[in-house]
mmCIF file of C-alpha atoms in Angstrom:
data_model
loop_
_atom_site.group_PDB
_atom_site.id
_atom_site.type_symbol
_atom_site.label_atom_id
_atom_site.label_comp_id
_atom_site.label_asym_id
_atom_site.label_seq_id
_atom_site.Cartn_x
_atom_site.Cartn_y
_atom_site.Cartn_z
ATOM 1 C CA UNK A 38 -35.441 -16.682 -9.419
ATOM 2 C CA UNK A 39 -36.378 -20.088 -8.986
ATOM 3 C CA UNK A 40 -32.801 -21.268 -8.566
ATOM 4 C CA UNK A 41 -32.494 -18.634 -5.381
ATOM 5 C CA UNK A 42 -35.725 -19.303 -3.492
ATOM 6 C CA UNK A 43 -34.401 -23.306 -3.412
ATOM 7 C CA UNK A 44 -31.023 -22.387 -2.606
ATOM 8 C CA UNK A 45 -32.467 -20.002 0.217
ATOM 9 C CA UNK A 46 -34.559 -22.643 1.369
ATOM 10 C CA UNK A 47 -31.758 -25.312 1.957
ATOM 11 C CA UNK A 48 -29.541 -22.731 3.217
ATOM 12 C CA UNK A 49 -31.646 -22.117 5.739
ATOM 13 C CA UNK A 50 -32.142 -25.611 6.560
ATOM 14 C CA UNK A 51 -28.369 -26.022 7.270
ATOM 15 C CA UNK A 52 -27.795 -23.309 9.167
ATOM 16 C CA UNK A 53 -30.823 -24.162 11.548
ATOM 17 C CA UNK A 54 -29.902 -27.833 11.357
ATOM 18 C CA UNK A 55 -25.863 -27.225 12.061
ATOM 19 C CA UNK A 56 -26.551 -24.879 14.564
ATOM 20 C CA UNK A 57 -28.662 -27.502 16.800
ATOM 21 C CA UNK A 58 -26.369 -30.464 15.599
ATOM 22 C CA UNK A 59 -23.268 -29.271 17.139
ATOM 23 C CA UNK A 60 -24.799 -29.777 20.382
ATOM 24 C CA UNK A 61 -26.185 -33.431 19.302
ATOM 25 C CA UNK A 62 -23.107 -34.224 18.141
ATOM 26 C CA UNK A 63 -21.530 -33.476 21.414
ATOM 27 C CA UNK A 64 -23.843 -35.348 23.398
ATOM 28 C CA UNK A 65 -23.466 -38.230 21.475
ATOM 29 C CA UNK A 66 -27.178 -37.840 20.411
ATOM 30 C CA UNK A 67 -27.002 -37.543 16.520
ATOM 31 C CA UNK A 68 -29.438 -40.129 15.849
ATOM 32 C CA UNK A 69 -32.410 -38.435 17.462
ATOM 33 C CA UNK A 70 -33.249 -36.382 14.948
ATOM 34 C CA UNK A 71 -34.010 -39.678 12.523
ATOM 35 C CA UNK A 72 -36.309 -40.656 15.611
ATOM 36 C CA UNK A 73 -38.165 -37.562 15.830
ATOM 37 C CA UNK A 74 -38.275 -36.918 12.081
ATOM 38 C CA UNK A 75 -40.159 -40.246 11.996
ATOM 39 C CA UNK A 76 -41.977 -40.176 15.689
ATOM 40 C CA UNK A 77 -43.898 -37.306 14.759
ATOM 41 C CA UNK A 78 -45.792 -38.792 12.478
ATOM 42 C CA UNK A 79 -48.797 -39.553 14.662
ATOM 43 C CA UNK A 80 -48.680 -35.700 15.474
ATOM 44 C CA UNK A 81 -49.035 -34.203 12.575
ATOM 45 C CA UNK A 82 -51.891 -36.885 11.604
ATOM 46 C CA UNK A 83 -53.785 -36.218 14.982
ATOM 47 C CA UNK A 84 -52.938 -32.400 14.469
ATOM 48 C CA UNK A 85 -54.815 -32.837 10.440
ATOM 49 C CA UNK A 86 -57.957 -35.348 12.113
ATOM 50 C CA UNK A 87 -58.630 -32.105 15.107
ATOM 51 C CA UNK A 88 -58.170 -29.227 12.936
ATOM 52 C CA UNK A 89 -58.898 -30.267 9.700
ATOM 53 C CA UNK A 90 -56.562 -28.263 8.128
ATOM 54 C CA UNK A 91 -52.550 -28.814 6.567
ATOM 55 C CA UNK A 92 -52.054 -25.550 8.243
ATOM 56 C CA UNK A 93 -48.272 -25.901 8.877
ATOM 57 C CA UNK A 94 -49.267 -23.766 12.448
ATOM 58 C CA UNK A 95 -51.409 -26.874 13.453
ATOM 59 C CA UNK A 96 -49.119 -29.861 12.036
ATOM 60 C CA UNK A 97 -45.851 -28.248 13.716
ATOM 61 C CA UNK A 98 -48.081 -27.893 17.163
ATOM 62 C CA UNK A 99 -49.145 -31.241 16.892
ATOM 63 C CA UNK A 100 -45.559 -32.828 16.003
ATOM 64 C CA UNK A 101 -43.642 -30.294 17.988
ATOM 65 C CA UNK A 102 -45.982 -32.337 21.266
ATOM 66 C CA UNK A 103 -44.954 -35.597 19.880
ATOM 67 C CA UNK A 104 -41.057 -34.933 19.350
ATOM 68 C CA UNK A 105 -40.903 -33.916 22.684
ATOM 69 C CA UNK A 106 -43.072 -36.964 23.784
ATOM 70 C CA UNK A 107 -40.360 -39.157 21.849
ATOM 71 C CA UNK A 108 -37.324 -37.557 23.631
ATOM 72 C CA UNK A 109 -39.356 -37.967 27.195
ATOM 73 C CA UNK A 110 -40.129 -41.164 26.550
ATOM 74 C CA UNK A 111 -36.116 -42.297 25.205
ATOM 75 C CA UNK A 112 -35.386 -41.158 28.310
ATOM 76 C CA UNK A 113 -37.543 -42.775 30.482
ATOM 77 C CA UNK A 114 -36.651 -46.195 29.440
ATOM 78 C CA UNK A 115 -32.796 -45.128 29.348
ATOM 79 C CA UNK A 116 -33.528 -44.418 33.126
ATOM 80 C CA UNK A 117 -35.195 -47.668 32.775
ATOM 81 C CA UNK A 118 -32.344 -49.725 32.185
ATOM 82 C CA UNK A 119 -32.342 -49.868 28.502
ATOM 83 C CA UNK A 120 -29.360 -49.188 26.443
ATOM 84 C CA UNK A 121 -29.446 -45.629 24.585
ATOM 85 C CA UNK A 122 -29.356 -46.714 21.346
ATOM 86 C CA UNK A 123 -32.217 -49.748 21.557
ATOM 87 C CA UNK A 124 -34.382 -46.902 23.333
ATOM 88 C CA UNK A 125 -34.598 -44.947 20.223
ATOM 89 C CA UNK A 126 -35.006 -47.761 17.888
ATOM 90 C CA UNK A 127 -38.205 -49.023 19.803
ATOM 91 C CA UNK A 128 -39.913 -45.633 20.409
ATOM 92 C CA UNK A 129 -39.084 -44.325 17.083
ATOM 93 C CA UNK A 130 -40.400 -47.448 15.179
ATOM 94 C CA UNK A 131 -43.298 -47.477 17.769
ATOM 95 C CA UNK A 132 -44.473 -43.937 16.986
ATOM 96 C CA UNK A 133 -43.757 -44.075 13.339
ATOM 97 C CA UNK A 134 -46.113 -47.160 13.278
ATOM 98 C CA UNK A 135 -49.043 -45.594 14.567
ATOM 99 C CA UNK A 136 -48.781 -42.997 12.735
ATOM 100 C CA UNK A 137 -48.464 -45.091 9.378
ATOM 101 C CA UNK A 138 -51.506 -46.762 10.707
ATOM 102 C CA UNK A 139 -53.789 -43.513 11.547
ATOM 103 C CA UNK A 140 -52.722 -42.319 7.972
ATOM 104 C CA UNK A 141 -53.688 -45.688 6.102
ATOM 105 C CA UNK A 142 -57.361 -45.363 8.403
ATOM 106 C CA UNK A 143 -58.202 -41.547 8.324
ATOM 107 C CA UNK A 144 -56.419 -39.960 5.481
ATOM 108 C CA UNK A 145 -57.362 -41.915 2.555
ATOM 109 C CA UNK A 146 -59.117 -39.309 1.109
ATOM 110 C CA UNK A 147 -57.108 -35.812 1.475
ATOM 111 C CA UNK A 148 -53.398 -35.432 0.334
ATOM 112 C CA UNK A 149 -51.659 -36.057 3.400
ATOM 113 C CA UNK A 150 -49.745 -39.334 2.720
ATOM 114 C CA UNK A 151 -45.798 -40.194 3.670
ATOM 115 C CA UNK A 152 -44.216 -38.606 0.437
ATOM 116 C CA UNK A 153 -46.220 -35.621 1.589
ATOM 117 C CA UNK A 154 -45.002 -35.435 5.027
ATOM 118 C CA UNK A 155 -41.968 -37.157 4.905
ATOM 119 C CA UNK A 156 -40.296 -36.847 1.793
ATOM 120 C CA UNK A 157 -41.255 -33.339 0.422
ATOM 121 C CA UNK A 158 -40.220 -32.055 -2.545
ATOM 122 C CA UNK A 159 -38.340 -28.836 -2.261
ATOM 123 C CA UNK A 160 -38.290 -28.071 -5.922
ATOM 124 C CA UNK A 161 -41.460 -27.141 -5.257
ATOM 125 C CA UNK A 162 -40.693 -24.730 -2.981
ATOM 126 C CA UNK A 163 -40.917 -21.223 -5.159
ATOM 127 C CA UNK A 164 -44.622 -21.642 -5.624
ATOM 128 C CA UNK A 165 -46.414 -22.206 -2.336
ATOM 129 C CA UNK A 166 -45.589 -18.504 -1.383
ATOM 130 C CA UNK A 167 -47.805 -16.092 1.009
ATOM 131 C CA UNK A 168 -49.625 -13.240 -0.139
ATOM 132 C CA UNK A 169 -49.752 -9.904 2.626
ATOM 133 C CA UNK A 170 -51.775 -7.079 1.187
ATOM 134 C CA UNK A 171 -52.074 -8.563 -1.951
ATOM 135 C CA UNK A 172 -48.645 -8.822 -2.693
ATOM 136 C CA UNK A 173 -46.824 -11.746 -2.959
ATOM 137 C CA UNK A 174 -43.721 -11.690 -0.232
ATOM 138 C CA UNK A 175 -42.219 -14.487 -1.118
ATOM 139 C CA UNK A 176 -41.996 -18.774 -0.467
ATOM 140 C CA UNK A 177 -43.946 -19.792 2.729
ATOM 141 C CA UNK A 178 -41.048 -21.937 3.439
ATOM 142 C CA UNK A 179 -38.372 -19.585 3.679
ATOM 143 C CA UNK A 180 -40.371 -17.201 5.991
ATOM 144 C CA UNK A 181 -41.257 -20.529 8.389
ATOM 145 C CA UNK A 182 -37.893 -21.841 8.308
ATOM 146 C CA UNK A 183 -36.435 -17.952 8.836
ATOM 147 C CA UNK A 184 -38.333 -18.182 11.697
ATOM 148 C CA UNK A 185 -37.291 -20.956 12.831
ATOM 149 C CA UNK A 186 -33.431 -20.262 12.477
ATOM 150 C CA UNK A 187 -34.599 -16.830 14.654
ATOM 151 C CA UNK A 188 -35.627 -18.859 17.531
ATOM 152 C CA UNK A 189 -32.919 -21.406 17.348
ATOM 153 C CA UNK A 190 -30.385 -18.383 17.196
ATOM 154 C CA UNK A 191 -31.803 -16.811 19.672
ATOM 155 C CA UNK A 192 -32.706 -19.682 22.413
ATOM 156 C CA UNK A 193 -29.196 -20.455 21.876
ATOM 157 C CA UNK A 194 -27.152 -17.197 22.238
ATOM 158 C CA UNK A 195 -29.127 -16.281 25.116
ATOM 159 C CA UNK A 196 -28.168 -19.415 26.970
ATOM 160 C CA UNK A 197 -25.013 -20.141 25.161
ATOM 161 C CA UNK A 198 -22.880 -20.970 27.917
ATOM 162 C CA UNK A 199 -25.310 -23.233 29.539
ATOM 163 C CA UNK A 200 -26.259 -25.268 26.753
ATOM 164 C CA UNK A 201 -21.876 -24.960 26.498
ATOM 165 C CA UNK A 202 -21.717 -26.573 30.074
ATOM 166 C CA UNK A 203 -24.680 -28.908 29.581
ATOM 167 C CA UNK A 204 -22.953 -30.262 26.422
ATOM 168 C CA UNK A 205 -19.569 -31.171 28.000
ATOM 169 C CA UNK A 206 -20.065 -31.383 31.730
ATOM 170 C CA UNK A 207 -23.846 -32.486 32.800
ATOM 171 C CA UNK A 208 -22.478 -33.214 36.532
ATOM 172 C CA UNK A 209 -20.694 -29.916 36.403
ATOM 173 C CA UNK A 210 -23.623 -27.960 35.579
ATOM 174 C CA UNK A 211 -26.008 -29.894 37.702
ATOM 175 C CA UNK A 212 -23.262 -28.800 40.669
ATOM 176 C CA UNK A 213 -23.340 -25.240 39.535
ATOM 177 C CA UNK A 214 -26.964 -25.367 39.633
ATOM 178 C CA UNK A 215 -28.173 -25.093 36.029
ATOM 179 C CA UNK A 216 -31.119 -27.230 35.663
ATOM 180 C CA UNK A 217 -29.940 -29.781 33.207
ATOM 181 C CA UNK A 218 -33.043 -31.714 32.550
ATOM 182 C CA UNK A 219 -34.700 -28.819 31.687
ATOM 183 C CA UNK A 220 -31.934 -27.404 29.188
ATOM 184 C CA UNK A 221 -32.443 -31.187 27.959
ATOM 185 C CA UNK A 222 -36.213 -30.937 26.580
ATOM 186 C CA UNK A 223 -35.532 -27.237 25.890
ATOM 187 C CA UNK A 224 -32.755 -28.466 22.965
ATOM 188 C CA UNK A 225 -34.901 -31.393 22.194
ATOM 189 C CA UNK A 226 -37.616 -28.853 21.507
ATOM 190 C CA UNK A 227 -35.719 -26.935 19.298
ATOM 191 C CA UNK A 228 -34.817 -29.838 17.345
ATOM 192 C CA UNK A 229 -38.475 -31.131 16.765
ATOM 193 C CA UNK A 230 -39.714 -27.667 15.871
ATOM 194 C CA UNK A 231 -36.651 -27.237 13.264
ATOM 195 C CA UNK A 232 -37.218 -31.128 12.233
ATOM 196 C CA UNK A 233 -40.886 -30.360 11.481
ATOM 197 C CA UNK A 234 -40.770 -27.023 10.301
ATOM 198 C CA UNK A 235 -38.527 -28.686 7.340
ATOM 199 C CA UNK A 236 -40.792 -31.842 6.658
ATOM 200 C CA UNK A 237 -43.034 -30.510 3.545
ATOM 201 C CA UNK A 238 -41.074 -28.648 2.257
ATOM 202 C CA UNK A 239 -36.776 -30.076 2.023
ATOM 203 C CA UNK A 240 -38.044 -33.701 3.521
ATOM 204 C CA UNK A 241 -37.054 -35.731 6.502
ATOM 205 C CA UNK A 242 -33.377 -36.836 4.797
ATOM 206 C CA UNK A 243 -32.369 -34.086 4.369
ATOM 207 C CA UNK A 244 -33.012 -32.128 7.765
ATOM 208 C CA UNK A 245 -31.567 -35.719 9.391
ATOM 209 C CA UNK A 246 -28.556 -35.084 6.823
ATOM 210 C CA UNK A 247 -27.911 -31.430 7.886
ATOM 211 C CA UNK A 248 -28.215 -32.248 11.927
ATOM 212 C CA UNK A 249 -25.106 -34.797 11.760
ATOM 213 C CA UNK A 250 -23.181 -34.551 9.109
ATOM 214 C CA UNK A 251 -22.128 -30.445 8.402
ATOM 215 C CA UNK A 252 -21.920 -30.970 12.924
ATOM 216 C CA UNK A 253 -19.854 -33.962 12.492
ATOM 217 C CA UNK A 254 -17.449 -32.205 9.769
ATOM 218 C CA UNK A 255 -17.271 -28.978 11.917
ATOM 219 C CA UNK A 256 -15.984 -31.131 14.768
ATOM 220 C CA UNK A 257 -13.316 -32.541 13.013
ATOM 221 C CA UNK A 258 -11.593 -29.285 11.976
ATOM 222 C CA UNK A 259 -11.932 -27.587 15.486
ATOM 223 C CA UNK A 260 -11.609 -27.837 19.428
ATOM 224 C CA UNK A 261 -14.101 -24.431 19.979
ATOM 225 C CA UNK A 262 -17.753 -25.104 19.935
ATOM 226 C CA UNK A 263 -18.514 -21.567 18.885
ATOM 227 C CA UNK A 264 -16.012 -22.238 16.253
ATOM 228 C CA UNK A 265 -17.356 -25.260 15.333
ATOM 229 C CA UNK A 266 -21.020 -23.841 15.053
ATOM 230 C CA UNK A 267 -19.889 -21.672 12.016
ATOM 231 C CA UNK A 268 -17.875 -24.094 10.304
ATOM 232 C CA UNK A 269 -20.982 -26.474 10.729
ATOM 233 C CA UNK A 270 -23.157 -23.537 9.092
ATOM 234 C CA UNK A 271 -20.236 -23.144 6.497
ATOM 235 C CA UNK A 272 -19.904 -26.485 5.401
ATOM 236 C CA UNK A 273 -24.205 -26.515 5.501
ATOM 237 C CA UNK A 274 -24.162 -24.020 3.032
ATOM 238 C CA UNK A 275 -21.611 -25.019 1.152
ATOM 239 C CA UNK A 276 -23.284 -28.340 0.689
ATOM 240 C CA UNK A 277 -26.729 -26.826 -0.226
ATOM 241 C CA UNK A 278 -25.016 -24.868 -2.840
ATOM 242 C CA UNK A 279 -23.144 -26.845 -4.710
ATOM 243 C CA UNK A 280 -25.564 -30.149 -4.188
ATOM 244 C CA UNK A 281 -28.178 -28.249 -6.016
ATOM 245 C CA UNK A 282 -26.298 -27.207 -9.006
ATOM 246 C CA UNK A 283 -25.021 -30.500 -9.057
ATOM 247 C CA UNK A 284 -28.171 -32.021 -9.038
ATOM 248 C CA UNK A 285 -29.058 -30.109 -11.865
ATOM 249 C CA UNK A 286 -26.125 -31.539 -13.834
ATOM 250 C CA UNK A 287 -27.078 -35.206 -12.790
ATOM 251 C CA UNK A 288 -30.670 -34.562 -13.348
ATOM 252 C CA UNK A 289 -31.083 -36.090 -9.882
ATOM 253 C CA UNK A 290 -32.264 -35.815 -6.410
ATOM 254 C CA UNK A 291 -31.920 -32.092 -4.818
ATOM 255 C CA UNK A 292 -32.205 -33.234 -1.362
ATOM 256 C CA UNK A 293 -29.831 -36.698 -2.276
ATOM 257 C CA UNK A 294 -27.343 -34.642 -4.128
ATOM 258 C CA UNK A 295 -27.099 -31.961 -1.093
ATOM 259 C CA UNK A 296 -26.259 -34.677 1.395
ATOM 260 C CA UNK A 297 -23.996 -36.640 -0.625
ATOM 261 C CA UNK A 298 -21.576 -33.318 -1.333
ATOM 262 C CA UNK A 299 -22.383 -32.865 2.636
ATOM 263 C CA UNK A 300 -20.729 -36.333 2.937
ATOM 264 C CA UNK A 301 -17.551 -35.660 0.362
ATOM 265 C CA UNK A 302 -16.651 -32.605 2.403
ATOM 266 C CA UNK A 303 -16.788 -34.835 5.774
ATOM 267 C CA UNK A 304 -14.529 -37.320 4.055
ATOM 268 C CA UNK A 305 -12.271 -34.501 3.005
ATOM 269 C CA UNK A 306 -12.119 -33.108 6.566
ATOM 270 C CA UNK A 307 -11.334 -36.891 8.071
ATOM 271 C CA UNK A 308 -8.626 -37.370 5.716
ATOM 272 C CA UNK A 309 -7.175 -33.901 5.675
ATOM 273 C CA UNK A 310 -7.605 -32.494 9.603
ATOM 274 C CA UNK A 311 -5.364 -30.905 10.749
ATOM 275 C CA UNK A 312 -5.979 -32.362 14.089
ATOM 276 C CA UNK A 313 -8.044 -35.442 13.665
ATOM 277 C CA UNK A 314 -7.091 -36.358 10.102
ATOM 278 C CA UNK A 315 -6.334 -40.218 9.183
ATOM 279 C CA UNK A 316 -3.457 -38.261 6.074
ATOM 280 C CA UNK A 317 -1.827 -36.304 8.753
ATOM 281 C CA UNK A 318 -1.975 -38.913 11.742
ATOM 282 C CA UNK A 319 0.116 -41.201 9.428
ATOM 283 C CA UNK A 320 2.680 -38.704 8.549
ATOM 284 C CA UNK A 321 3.270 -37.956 11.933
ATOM 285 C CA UNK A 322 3.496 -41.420 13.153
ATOM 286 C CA UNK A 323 5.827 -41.651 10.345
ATOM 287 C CA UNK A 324 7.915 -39.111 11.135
ATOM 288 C CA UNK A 325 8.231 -40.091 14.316
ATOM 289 C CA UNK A 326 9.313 -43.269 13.937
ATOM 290 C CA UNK A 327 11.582 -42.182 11.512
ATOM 291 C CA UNK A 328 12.692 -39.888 14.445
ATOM 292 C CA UNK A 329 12.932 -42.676 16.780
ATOM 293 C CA UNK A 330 15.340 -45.279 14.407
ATOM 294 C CA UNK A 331 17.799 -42.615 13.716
#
């Protein structure tokens, strides 16, 4: 029983993770979930220090605030003249220094370090579970990160074709009058709350694992974003499945092994694609010069 709550766990992760990744992929933003998995480390330490509590309500509130903090301030000082990727890498590393510093001053004492908030262990998973009633309904995790997934789902089906139209035309949409800046933070949102809503219990590499790589596989096999959306949850999946029980052969990392098959099937689909793959390209530049000789 073990075995399924973990697999449930990390299956959830993907799917949220995939789900939100397509669209980072497509904007060409698949770092920032690295910078707000590490930005919103002062949140969740000022979140601890005013409630003193690890209530996961108060610590996603509080990092929730500072991931979208993070993606306001990226993109004030891309406005700002500074290149995209340099933008991340100082706010990211800003944040994520504070917050190294407020847990080093305030947090000596309590179990709230950076394997703790960062690097969770999800093995552990099966037996921080919630009781209703007096019964026992099962891993806390999977009913926050179900939750999670619900809103993500849902945020995004309602306002599918506008996040569709944000994604690939932001001048087109601004023209048609959906407010892009706003369908902006509302994404980044979603992507802090999923980030955080993952730390304790799967880790920061792992949820920055699921929001690029299954995405980036998924857009390699397909030229349909809703199409590409399942295969991202697919390959997700896939990946969570087989990187546990492969983990369990190695003796090794959960989380490690669960990104690294993530990674073999992205190879696969770059050599392989039908469309985009380096096997095929070749045989059709063969063929065609082949063609073109005789």
């Amino acid at each position: 029983m073990n075995d399924f709550w973990i697999i449930v766990t990390a299956a959830l992760v993907a799917c949220s993770c995939s789900l939100l990744g397509c669209f980072l992929v497509l904007r060409r933003m698949a770092m920032i979930g690295d910078a707000i998995s590490h930005s919103v480390l002062p949140g969740i330490v000022i979140a601890f220090l005013i409630s003193g509590s690890r209530d996961s309500f108060f610590m996603l509130l509080g990092a929730s605030i500072l991931g979208l903090i993070t993606v306001f301030l990226i993109q004030l000082f891309q406005q700002s003249g500074v290149q995209s990727d340099a933008s991340i890498g100082v706010v990211f590393t800003a944040l994520f220094s504070i917050g190294v510093v407020l847990v080093s001053m305030y947090t000596r004492q309590v179990d709230l370090d950076l394997d703790c908030v960062l690097y969770g262990e999800i093995i552990r998973v099966p037996w921080d579970t919630i009781t209703l009633a007096g019964m026992d309904i099962g891993p806390k995790a999977v009913w926050i990160l179900g939750l999670v997934l619900v809103l993500s789902g849902t945020v995004i089906g309602l306002l599918y074709k506008q996040f569709k139209i944000c994604s690939f035309d932001p001048a087109m949409a601004a023209a048609v009058g959906i407010p892009v800046v706003l369908f902006h933070y509302l994404l980044m949102g979603l992507v802090s709350v999923t980030t955080v809503a993952s730390f304790e219990s799967v880790g920061a590499i792992l949820v920055v694992g699921m929001l690029v790589v299954p995405a980036a596989t998924a857009y390699l096999l397909t030229e349909r974003l809703s199409i590409m959306i399942v295969y991202s949850m697919i390959v997700g999946i896939i990946s969570a499945i087989a990187g546990y029980y492969v983990s369990m052969l190695l003796d090794a990392s959960i989380a490690g092994c669960m990104i690294t098959v993530a990674g073999a099937l992205f190879v696969l689909a770059l050599l392989f694609s039908p469309s985009h793959g380096v096997v095929w390209r070749k045989l059709r530049q063969r063929r065609s010069m082949m063609e073109t000789t005789a």
